[in-house]
Short mmCIF file of C-alpha atoms and ligand atoms in Angstrom, two decimals:
data_model
loop_
_atom_site.label_atom_id
_atom_site.label_comp_id
_atom_site.label_asym_id
_atom_site.label_seq_id
_atom_site.Cartn_x
_atom_site.Cartn_y
_atom_site.Cartn_z
CA MET S 16 7.96 -127.76 40.39
CA LEU S 17 4.25 -128.11 39.88
CA LYS S 18 2.84 -129.90 42.90
CA LEU S 19 -0.36 -131.72 42.02
CA LYS S 20 -2.94 -132.35 44.72
CA LEU S 21 -3.09 -135.96 45.89
CA HIS S 22 -6.42 -136.70 44.27
CA TRP S 23 -5.14 -135.49 40.89
CA GLN S 24 -2.09 -137.68 41.27
CA ILE S 25 -4.37 -140.63 42.04
CA LEU S 26 -6.64 -139.90 39.08
CA ILE S 27 -3.67 -139.79 36.72
CA ALA S 28 -2.41 -143.04 38.25
CA LEU S 29 -5.83 -144.63 37.68
CA PHE S 30 -5.87 -143.53 34.07
CA VAL S 31 -2.36 -144.83 33.39
CA ALA S 32 -3.18 -148.07 35.23
CA VAL S 33 -6.26 -148.76 33.11
CA LEU S 34 -4.32 -148.20 29.88
CA TYR S 35 -1.39 -150.27 31.11
CA GLY S 36 -3.60 -153.15 32.25
CA MET S 37 -5.49 -153.14 28.96
CA PHE S 38 -2.55 -152.93 26.60
CA PHE S 39 0.17 -154.75 28.50
CA PRO S 40 -1.63 -157.46 30.50
CA GLU S 41 1.40 -159.76 30.17
CA GLU S 42 3.82 -157.19 31.56
CA VAL S 43 1.68 -156.25 34.53
CA GLY S 44 4.26 -157.77 36.90
CA TYR S 45 6.45 -154.73 36.33
CA VAL S 46 4.02 -152.47 38.16
CA LYS S 47 1.99 -154.85 40.33
CA TRP S 48 4.67 -155.00 43.03
CA MET S 49 4.11 -151.32 43.79
CA GLY S 50 0.51 -152.13 44.68
CA ASP S 51 1.60 -154.99 46.89
CA ILE S 52 4.08 -152.80 48.76
CA PHE S 53 1.47 -150.08 49.23
CA LEU S 54 -1.14 -152.50 50.58
CA ARG S 55 1.41 -154.00 52.95
CA GLY S 56 2.24 -150.48 54.14
CA LEU S 57 -1.43 -149.78 54.87
CA ARG S 58 -1.96 -153.10 56.61
CA MET S 59 1.17 -152.45 58.65
CA ILE S 60 -0.34 -149.33 60.21
CA ILE S 61 -4.00 -150.35 60.63
CA VAL S 62 -3.70 -152.24 63.93
CA PRO S 63 -1.48 -149.78 65.82
CA LEU S 64 -3.46 -146.89 64.36
CA ILE S 65 -6.81 -148.24 65.53
CA LEU S 66 -5.43 -149.21 68.93
CA THR S 67 -3.82 -145.84 69.70
CA SER S 68 -6.55 -143.73 68.13
CA ILE S 69 -9.42 -145.41 69.96
CA ILE S 70 -7.67 -145.56 73.31
CA SER S 71 -6.62 -141.92 73.11
CA GLY S 72 -10.01 -140.86 71.71
CA VAL S 73 -12.02 -142.61 74.41
CA ALA S 74 -9.63 -141.55 77.19
CA ASN S 75 -10.16 -137.96 76.02
CA ILE S 76 -13.95 -138.32 75.92
CA GLY S 77 -13.85 -139.22 79.57
CA ASP S 78 -17.12 -140.06 81.25
CA ALA S 79 -19.47 -142.91 80.53
CA HIS S 80 -22.36 -140.59 79.78
CA ASN S 81 -20.59 -138.92 76.83
CA LEU S 82 -19.31 -142.23 75.58
CA GLY S 83 -22.78 -143.79 75.70
CA ARG S 84 -24.34 -140.87 73.86
CA LEU S 85 -21.68 -141.05 71.14
CA GLY S 86 -22.13 -144.79 70.82
CA LEU S 87 -25.88 -144.47 70.51
CA LYS S 88 -25.66 -141.76 67.85
CA THR S 89 -23.11 -143.77 65.91
CA PHE S 90 -25.29 -146.86 65.85
CA ALA S 91 -28.41 -144.88 65.01
CA TYR S 92 -26.60 -143.41 62.02
CA TYR S 93 -25.19 -146.75 60.90
CA ILE S 94 -28.44 -148.66 61.11
CA SER S 95 -30.63 -145.99 59.55
CA THR S 96 -28.35 -145.29 56.58
CA SER S 97 -27.88 -149.02 55.91
CA PHE S 98 -31.63 -149.42 56.01
CA PHE S 99 -32.18 -146.58 53.51
CA ALA S 100 -29.53 -148.17 51.33
CA ILE S 101 -31.25 -151.55 51.27
CA LEU S 102 -34.62 -149.97 50.57
CA THR S 103 -33.11 -148.16 47.58
CA GLY S 104 -31.72 -151.47 46.33
CA LEU S 105 -35.00 -153.27 46.85
CA ILE S 106 -37.02 -150.67 44.95
CA LEU S 107 -34.57 -150.59 42.05
CA VAL S 108 -34.33 -154.37 41.71
CA ASN S 109 -38.12 -154.64 41.67
CA LEU S 110 -38.38 -151.91 39.03
CA ILE S 111 -35.52 -153.00 36.77
CA LYS S 112 -35.98 -156.76 37.29
CA PRO S 113 -32.46 -157.55 36.00
CA GLY S 114 -32.74 -161.29 36.61
CA ILE S 115 -35.82 -162.00 34.51
CA GLY S 116 -34.61 -163.97 31.52
CA ALA S 117 -30.97 -163.95 32.69
CA ASP S 118 -28.75 -166.58 31.08
CA LEU S 119 -28.11 -169.25 33.69
CA GLY S 120 -25.46 -170.77 31.41
CA LEU S 121 -23.17 -168.01 32.58
CA THR S 122 -22.65 -169.78 35.90
CA THR S 123 -18.96 -169.94 36.71
CA GLU S 124 -17.25 -172.08 39.28
CA VAL S 125 -17.30 -170.50 42.71
CA PRO S 126 -13.73 -170.50 43.99
CA GLU S 127 -12.89 -171.54 47.50
CA LEU S 128 -13.83 -168.50 49.59
CA THR S 129 -12.02 -168.09 52.83
CA ALA S 130 -14.24 -167.68 55.86
CA THR S 131 -13.62 -164.03 56.62
CA SER S 132 -17.06 -163.29 57.91
CA GLY S 133 -19.57 -165.04 60.07
CA ASP S 134 -23.20 -164.67 61.02
CA LEU S 135 -24.27 -161.99 63.44
CA GLY S 136 -24.30 -164.03 66.65
CA GLU S 137 -20.82 -165.21 65.91
CA VAL S 138 -19.71 -161.67 65.07
CA ILE S 139 -20.92 -160.40 68.46
CA MET S 140 -19.24 -163.27 70.27
CA ARG S 141 -15.98 -162.67 68.42
CA MET S 142 -16.00 -159.06 69.63
CA ILE S 143 -14.73 -160.27 72.97
CA PRO S 144 -11.17 -161.46 72.47
CA THR S 145 -10.00 -164.39 74.55
CA ASN S 146 -6.46 -163.28 73.99
CA ILE S 147 -5.86 -159.69 72.96
CA PHE S 148 -2.43 -160.44 71.51
CA ASP S 149 -4.00 -163.05 69.32
CA ALA S 150 -6.59 -160.50 68.18
CA LEU S 151 -3.86 -157.94 67.48
CA ALA S 152 -1.78 -160.48 65.61
CA SER S 153 -4.66 -161.56 63.41
CA ALA S 154 -5.94 -157.98 62.94
CA ASP S 155 -9.34 -158.93 64.32
CA MET S 156 -10.88 -155.46 64.07
CA LEU S 157 -13.99 -155.80 66.23
CA ALA S 158 -12.07 -157.45 69.04
CA ILE S 159 -9.39 -154.76 68.92
CA ILE S 160 -12.02 -152.01 68.90
CA PHE S 161 -13.86 -153.55 71.85
CA PHE S 162 -10.70 -153.94 73.90
CA SER S 163 -9.44 -150.44 73.04
CA ILE S 164 -12.72 -148.80 74.06
CA LEU S 165 -12.52 -150.55 77.44
CA VAL S 166 -8.87 -149.64 77.98
CA GLY S 167 -9.54 -146.01 77.00
CA TYR S 168 -12.48 -145.86 79.36
CA PHE S 169 -10.65 -147.35 82.32
CA ILE S 170 -7.68 -145.07 81.85
CA THR S 171 -10.03 -142.32 82.99
CA LYS S 172 -10.85 -144.32 86.11
CA VAL S 173 -7.38 -144.73 87.58
CA ASP S 174 -5.34 -142.40 89.79
CA ASP S 175 -4.40 -139.07 88.24
CA LYS S 176 -0.74 -140.04 88.22
CA TYR S 177 -1.42 -143.01 85.91
CA LYS S 178 -4.25 -141.38 84.08
CA VAL S 179 -2.04 -138.55 82.85
CA LEU S 180 0.77 -140.95 82.07
CA PHE S 181 -1.35 -143.33 79.99
CA THR S 182 -3.32 -140.61 78.25
CA ASP S 183 -0.02 -139.03 77.22
CA ILE S 184 1.39 -142.33 76.04
CA PHE S 185 -1.59 -143.11 73.84
CA ASN S 186 -2.01 -139.54 72.61
CA GLY S 187 1.68 -139.59 71.69
CA GLY S 188 1.39 -143.00 70.10
CA PHE S 189 -1.51 -141.79 68.02
CA GLU S 190 0.44 -138.72 66.85
CA VAL S 191 3.30 -140.95 65.75
CA MET S 192 0.93 -143.30 63.89
CA MET S 193 -0.67 -140.35 62.09
CA LYS S 194 2.77 -139.13 60.99
CA LEU S 195 3.52 -142.63 59.75
CA THR S 196 0.17 -142.64 57.96
CA HIS S 197 1.10 -139.42 56.14
CA PHE S 198 4.27 -141.07 55.02
CA VAL S 199 2.49 -144.12 53.60
CA ILE S 200 -0.11 -141.87 51.94
CA LEU S 201 2.68 -140.26 49.90
CA PHE S 202 2.92 -143.52 47.96
CA THR S 203 -0.80 -143.79 47.21
CA PRO S 204 -0.58 -142.89 43.49
CA LEU S 205 2.13 -145.45 42.80
CA GLY S 206 0.34 -148.07 44.88
CA ILE S 207 -2.91 -147.48 43.05
CA LEU S 208 -1.16 -147.67 39.70
CA GLY S 209 0.09 -151.13 40.64
CA ILE S 210 -3.19 -152.40 42.09
CA VAL S 211 -5.48 -151.16 39.34
CA ALA S 212 -3.22 -152.24 36.46
CA GLY S 213 -3.30 -155.73 37.99
CA VAL S 214 -7.08 -155.72 38.34
CA VAL S 215 -7.65 -154.48 34.79
CA ALA S 216 -5.28 -157.09 33.34
CA ASP S 217 -7.03 -159.79 35.37
CA GLN S 218 -10.54 -158.77 34.51
CA ALA S 219 -10.13 -158.12 30.79
CA ASP S 220 -11.92 -161.39 29.96
CA ASN S 221 -14.93 -160.46 32.03
CA LEU S 222 -15.65 -157.37 30.00
CA THR S 223 -17.96 -159.33 27.73
CA SER S 224 -20.24 -160.00 30.70
CA LEU S 225 -20.97 -156.32 30.94
CA VAL S 226 -23.48 -156.68 28.16
CA GLY S 227 -26.64 -158.77 28.41
CA SER S 228 -28.43 -159.56 31.61
CA LEU S 229 -25.41 -159.06 33.86
CA GLY S 230 -25.34 -155.56 32.42
CA MET S 231 -28.83 -154.93 33.80
CA TYR S 232 -27.82 -156.40 37.15
CA MET S 233 -24.80 -154.10 37.27
CA LEU S 234 -26.97 -151.18 36.31
CA ALA S 235 -29.34 -151.88 39.21
CA VAL S 236 -26.46 -152.07 41.72
CA LEU S 237 -24.73 -149.01 40.31
CA LEU S 238 -27.91 -146.92 40.25
CA GLY S 239 -28.56 -147.86 43.87
CA LEU S 240 -25.01 -146.92 44.87
CA PHE S 241 -25.24 -143.69 42.92
CA PHE S 242 -28.55 -142.69 44.51
CA HIS S 243 -27.32 -143.46 48.00
CA ALA S 244 -23.99 -141.67 47.53
CA PHE S 245 -25.29 -138.60 45.71
CA VAL S 246 -28.81 -138.17 47.09
CA THR S 247 -29.46 -139.89 50.43
CA LEU S 248 -26.11 -139.26 52.16
CA PRO S 249 -25.66 -135.65 50.92
CA LEU S 250 -29.20 -134.88 52.11
CA ILE S 251 -28.28 -136.20 55.56
CA VAL S 252 -25.07 -134.15 55.58
CA LYS S 253 -26.96 -131.07 54.45
CA PHE S 254 -30.09 -131.25 56.58
CA VAL S 255 -29.15 -133.32 59.60
CA ALA S 256 -25.52 -132.23 59.95
CA LYS S 257 -26.05 -128.78 58.38
CA ALA S 258 -22.68 -129.12 56.66
CA ASN S 259 -21.72 -128.70 53.01
CA PRO S 260 -21.81 -132.15 51.34
CA TRP S 261 -19.93 -131.01 48.26
CA LYS S 262 -17.06 -129.55 50.28
CA HIS S 263 -16.93 -132.71 52.35
CA PHE S 264 -16.90 -134.82 49.18
CA ASN S 265 -13.92 -132.83 47.90
CA ALA S 266 -12.17 -133.24 51.22
CA MET S 267 -12.64 -136.99 50.92
CA SER S 268 -11.42 -137.43 47.34
CA ALA S 269 -8.16 -139.23 48.14
CA PRO S 270 -9.67 -141.90 50.46
CA LEU S 271 -12.62 -142.42 48.11
CA LEU S 272 -10.33 -143.05 45.16
CA THR S 273 -8.24 -145.35 47.34
CA ALA S 274 -11.33 -147.27 48.44
CA PHE S 275 -12.28 -147.66 44.80
CA SER S 276 -8.83 -148.93 43.88
CA THR S 277 -8.24 -151.26 46.81
CA SER S 278 -11.81 -152.61 47.37
CA SER S 279 -11.09 -152.55 51.08
CA SER S 280 -12.52 -150.16 53.65
CA SER S 281 -10.07 -151.45 56.25
CA ALA S 282 -7.03 -150.79 54.10
CA THR S 283 -8.41 -147.32 53.30
CA LEU S 284 -9.01 -146.50 56.99
CA PRO S 285 -5.72 -144.64 57.58
CA LEU S 286 -6.49 -142.33 54.65
CA THR S 287 -10.11 -141.91 55.72
CA MET S 288 -9.09 -140.90 59.24
CA ASP S 289 -6.50 -138.49 57.91
CA ALA S 290 -8.93 -136.80 55.50
CA VAL S 291 -11.89 -136.58 57.90
CA GLU S 292 -9.67 -135.06 60.55
CA ASN S 293 -7.38 -132.80 58.56
CA ASN S 294 -9.57 -131.83 55.59
CA SER S 295 -13.07 -131.88 57.05
CA GLY S 296 -11.99 -130.79 60.51
CA VAL S 297 -13.65 -133.46 62.66
CA SER S 298 -11.99 -133.92 66.07
CA ASN S 299 -9.88 -136.97 66.85
CA LYS S 300 -12.32 -137.81 69.63
CA ILE S 301 -15.07 -138.48 67.05
CA THR S 302 -13.02 -139.88 64.15
CA SER S 303 -11.24 -142.36 66.36
CA PHE S 304 -14.54 -143.76 67.55
CA VAL S 305 -16.77 -143.53 64.48
CA LEU S 306 -14.39 -144.44 61.65
CA PRO S 307 -12.70 -147.69 62.79
CA LEU S 308 -16.11 -148.97 63.84
CA GLY S 309 -17.63 -147.80 60.56
CA ALA S 310 -14.95 -149.48 58.45
CA THR S 311 -15.92 -152.76 60.07
CA VAL S 312 -19.68 -152.62 60.55
CA ASN S 313 -21.15 -149.77 58.49
CA MET S 314 -21.33 -150.83 54.85
CA ASP S 315 -24.12 -149.11 52.98
CA GLY S 316 -22.71 -149.96 49.57
CA THR S 317 -22.44 -153.61 50.52
CA ALA S 318 -26.00 -153.54 51.89
CA ILE S 319 -27.39 -152.29 48.55
CA TYR S 320 -25.37 -154.87 46.70
CA GLU S 321 -26.45 -157.77 48.96
CA CYS S 322 -30.08 -156.95 48.43
CA VAL S 323 -29.89 -156.48 44.65
CA ALA S 324 -27.70 -159.56 44.16
CA ALA S 325 -29.97 -161.86 46.18
CA MET S 326 -33.07 -160.62 44.37
CA PHE S 327 -31.29 -160.93 41.03
CA ILE S 328 -30.43 -164.56 41.75
CA ALA S 329 -34.04 -165.28 42.76
CA GLN S 330 -35.31 -163.69 39.56
CA ALA S 331 -32.75 -165.55 37.44
CA TYR S 332 -33.92 -168.89 38.87
CA GLY S 333 -37.51 -167.86 38.25
CA ILE S 334 -38.32 -167.92 41.96
CA ASP S 335 -40.95 -165.38 42.97
CA LEU S 336 -40.17 -164.07 46.44
CA SER S 337 -43.18 -163.20 48.56
CA PHE S 338 -43.37 -159.94 50.48
CA LEU S 339 -42.34 -161.75 53.64
CA GLN S 340 -39.37 -163.36 51.91
CA GLN S 341 -38.32 -159.96 50.56
CA MET S 342 -38.42 -158.62 54.12
CA ILE S 343 -36.17 -161.50 55.15
CA VAL S 344 -33.82 -160.42 52.36
CA VAL S 345 -33.85 -156.88 53.77
CA VAL S 346 -33.05 -157.98 57.31
CA THR S 347 -30.39 -160.51 56.31
CA ALA S 348 -28.84 -157.99 53.89
CA LEU S 349 -28.52 -155.61 56.83
CA LEU S 350 -26.92 -158.29 58.98
CA ALA S 351 -24.70 -159.40 56.12
CA SER S 352 -23.43 -155.87 55.61
CA ILE S 353 -22.65 -155.62 59.32
CA GLY S 354 -20.97 -159.02 59.39
CA ALA S 355 -18.89 -158.52 56.23
CA ALA S 356 -15.25 -157.69 56.86
CA GLY S 357 -13.76 -154.58 55.25
CA ILE S 358 -11.73 -156.58 52.76
CA PRO S 359 -12.13 -157.39 49.06
CA MET S 360 -14.94 -159.85 48.19
CA ALA S 361 -16.27 -160.07 51.75
CA GLY S 362 -19.70 -159.04 50.49
CA LEU S 363 -19.75 -161.86 47.97
CA VAL S 364 -19.15 -164.40 50.74
CA MET S 365 -22.06 -162.97 52.71
CA ILE S 366 -24.52 -163.41 49.82
CA SER S 367 -24.66 -167.09 50.71
CA VAL S 368 -26.10 -166.16 54.12
CA ILE S 369 -29.03 -164.41 52.44
CA LEU S 370 -29.50 -167.16 49.88
CA SER S 371 -29.79 -169.80 52.55
CA ALA S 372 -32.09 -167.62 54.68
CA VAL S 373 -34.69 -167.46 51.92
CA GLY S 374 -33.96 -170.91 50.50
CA LEU S 375 -32.33 -169.94 47.22
CA PRO S 376 -29.72 -172.15 45.53
CA LEU S 377 -26.22 -171.33 46.77
CA GLU S 378 -24.75 -171.88 43.30
CA GLY S 379 -26.48 -168.61 42.45
CA VAL S 380 -23.34 -166.86 43.66
CA GLY S 381 -21.64 -168.17 40.53
CA LEU S 382 -23.98 -166.05 38.41
CA ILE S 383 -22.63 -162.77 39.70
CA LEU S 384 -18.99 -163.68 40.11
CA ALA S 385 -17.78 -162.35 36.78
CA VAL S 386 -18.59 -158.74 37.53
CA ASP S 387 -17.99 -158.81 41.25
CA ARG S 388 -14.60 -157.16 41.33
CA PHE S 389 -15.84 -154.01 39.66
CA LEU S 390 -18.94 -153.83 41.85
CA ASP S 391 -16.73 -154.43 44.89
CA MET S 392 -14.69 -151.34 43.96
CA CYS S 393 -17.84 -149.24 43.68
CA ARG S 394 -19.57 -150.50 46.81
CA THR S 395 -16.41 -150.07 48.91
CA THR S 396 -16.27 -146.42 47.83
CA VAL S 397 -19.84 -145.93 49.06
CA ASN S 398 -19.00 -147.76 52.30
CA VAL S 399 -16.17 -145.34 53.04
CA TRP S 400 -18.20 -142.31 51.96
CA SER S 401 -20.98 -143.26 54.36
CA ASP S 402 -18.54 -143.69 57.27
CA SER S 403 -17.11 -140.25 56.61
CA CYS S 404 -20.58 -138.65 56.38
CA GLY S 405 -21.37 -140.33 59.70
CA ALA S 406 -18.30 -138.75 61.31
CA VAL S 407 -19.35 -135.31 60.04
CA THR S 408 -22.97 -135.73 61.14
CA ILE S 409 -22.04 -136.91 64.62
CA ALA S 410 -19.35 -134.23 65.02
CA LYS S 411 -21.88 -131.53 64.15
CA SER S 412 -24.45 -132.96 66.52
CA GLU S 413 -21.81 -132.71 69.26
CA GLY S 414 -21.44 -129.01 68.49
CA GLU S 415 -18.10 -129.13 66.68
CA THR S 416 -17.18 -126.44 64.17
CA LEU S 417 -15.98 -128.10 60.98
CA LYS S 418 -14.19 -126.99 57.84
CA VAL S 419 -17.04 -128.27 55.65
N1 LIG G 512 -14.91 -154.82 49.95
C1 LIG G 512 -15.90 -154.23 50.79
C2 LIG G 512 -15.24 -153.31 51.80
O1 LIG G 512 -14.11 -153.49 52.17
C3 LIG G 512 -16.77 -155.23 51.47
C4 LIG G 512 -17.55 -156.01 50.45
O2 LIG G 512 -17.01 -156.94 49.84
O3 LIG G 512 -18.70 -155.65 50.19
O4 LIG G 512 -15.84 -152.38 52.26
#
């Protein structure tokens, strides 16, 4: 039997899902459950996967010196790429000026948004769990990452007898979780069919917003995402990492399509880790450190979007932002992208942080709501792509030989 590669299966699923959602919006319940099961499967593995992979990764890195160097490189990559991303957004939004003359009548009610993200100070504080079981139970990523790094590190500090025992346990646990991940990944095409059909059926009414001034706003965000994904990041992979960006892109096709379909970097994490390790050839030591952290704090796509959206709202209200205010937008967009959780619509919630920082009306969020789901899909894809490029760049800088 012809065995199609996973990314082809996903592409076919996407195509069928779009047609199904468009032509049978009433019957979408027949396929939507597959998406729900798939997402539950992914969520089921995220916490144990992160826990075992980070503990085993850090325990294998060993000394504090190596760990510190890796941490520093990771943060340097995250901050600099997010900064490039925002700059791209800022330039485009000033050139295109999508908000000038936008129709404020479009304002829709802002639904109750759950508080999934907080400001930066709070985010840092929340990193330290008061009760690790609570953090595990509520899938509080940063807290789990922080705790796992410490456990991994201190495993290397105990007696050899226990060190070997615990390293084995967590290495073994990680192997099991990866096997389980492979199993869940088998269902990706069906899951995506269910998710995307549901989204298309839901969003059919919003299609009219694609024309007019929201169209220009979308164009500015999409151009920014495109430039960052296809120019900035590949240049980094090519010249800093000295790897082949195109080969790496191909290696990442399944997680990128999944990020697009699910709008969640966290839910995509198991697939991202699998692809970066098995297709691009990055060691577990690096992936287990860089990727879970990246899925939570490194969001280049979200950063571009935050900046363009805030500037668009300012333009739509006819408020001219001074240079200083635009710099505040840049800094808060960076913080917002770090603070946003890797779940659908997290970026939209964070816009309000920027709006209040520069004194723009909070109702402005209502202006961009109609097209947010589609932009969320696109920016999440760029978020995951940037994480994976970071893993490749850092692996190369550590002297690893990769498959890309
Ligand atoms: N959905 C995005 C993600 O998971 C975050 C956002 O809303 O911008 O990466």
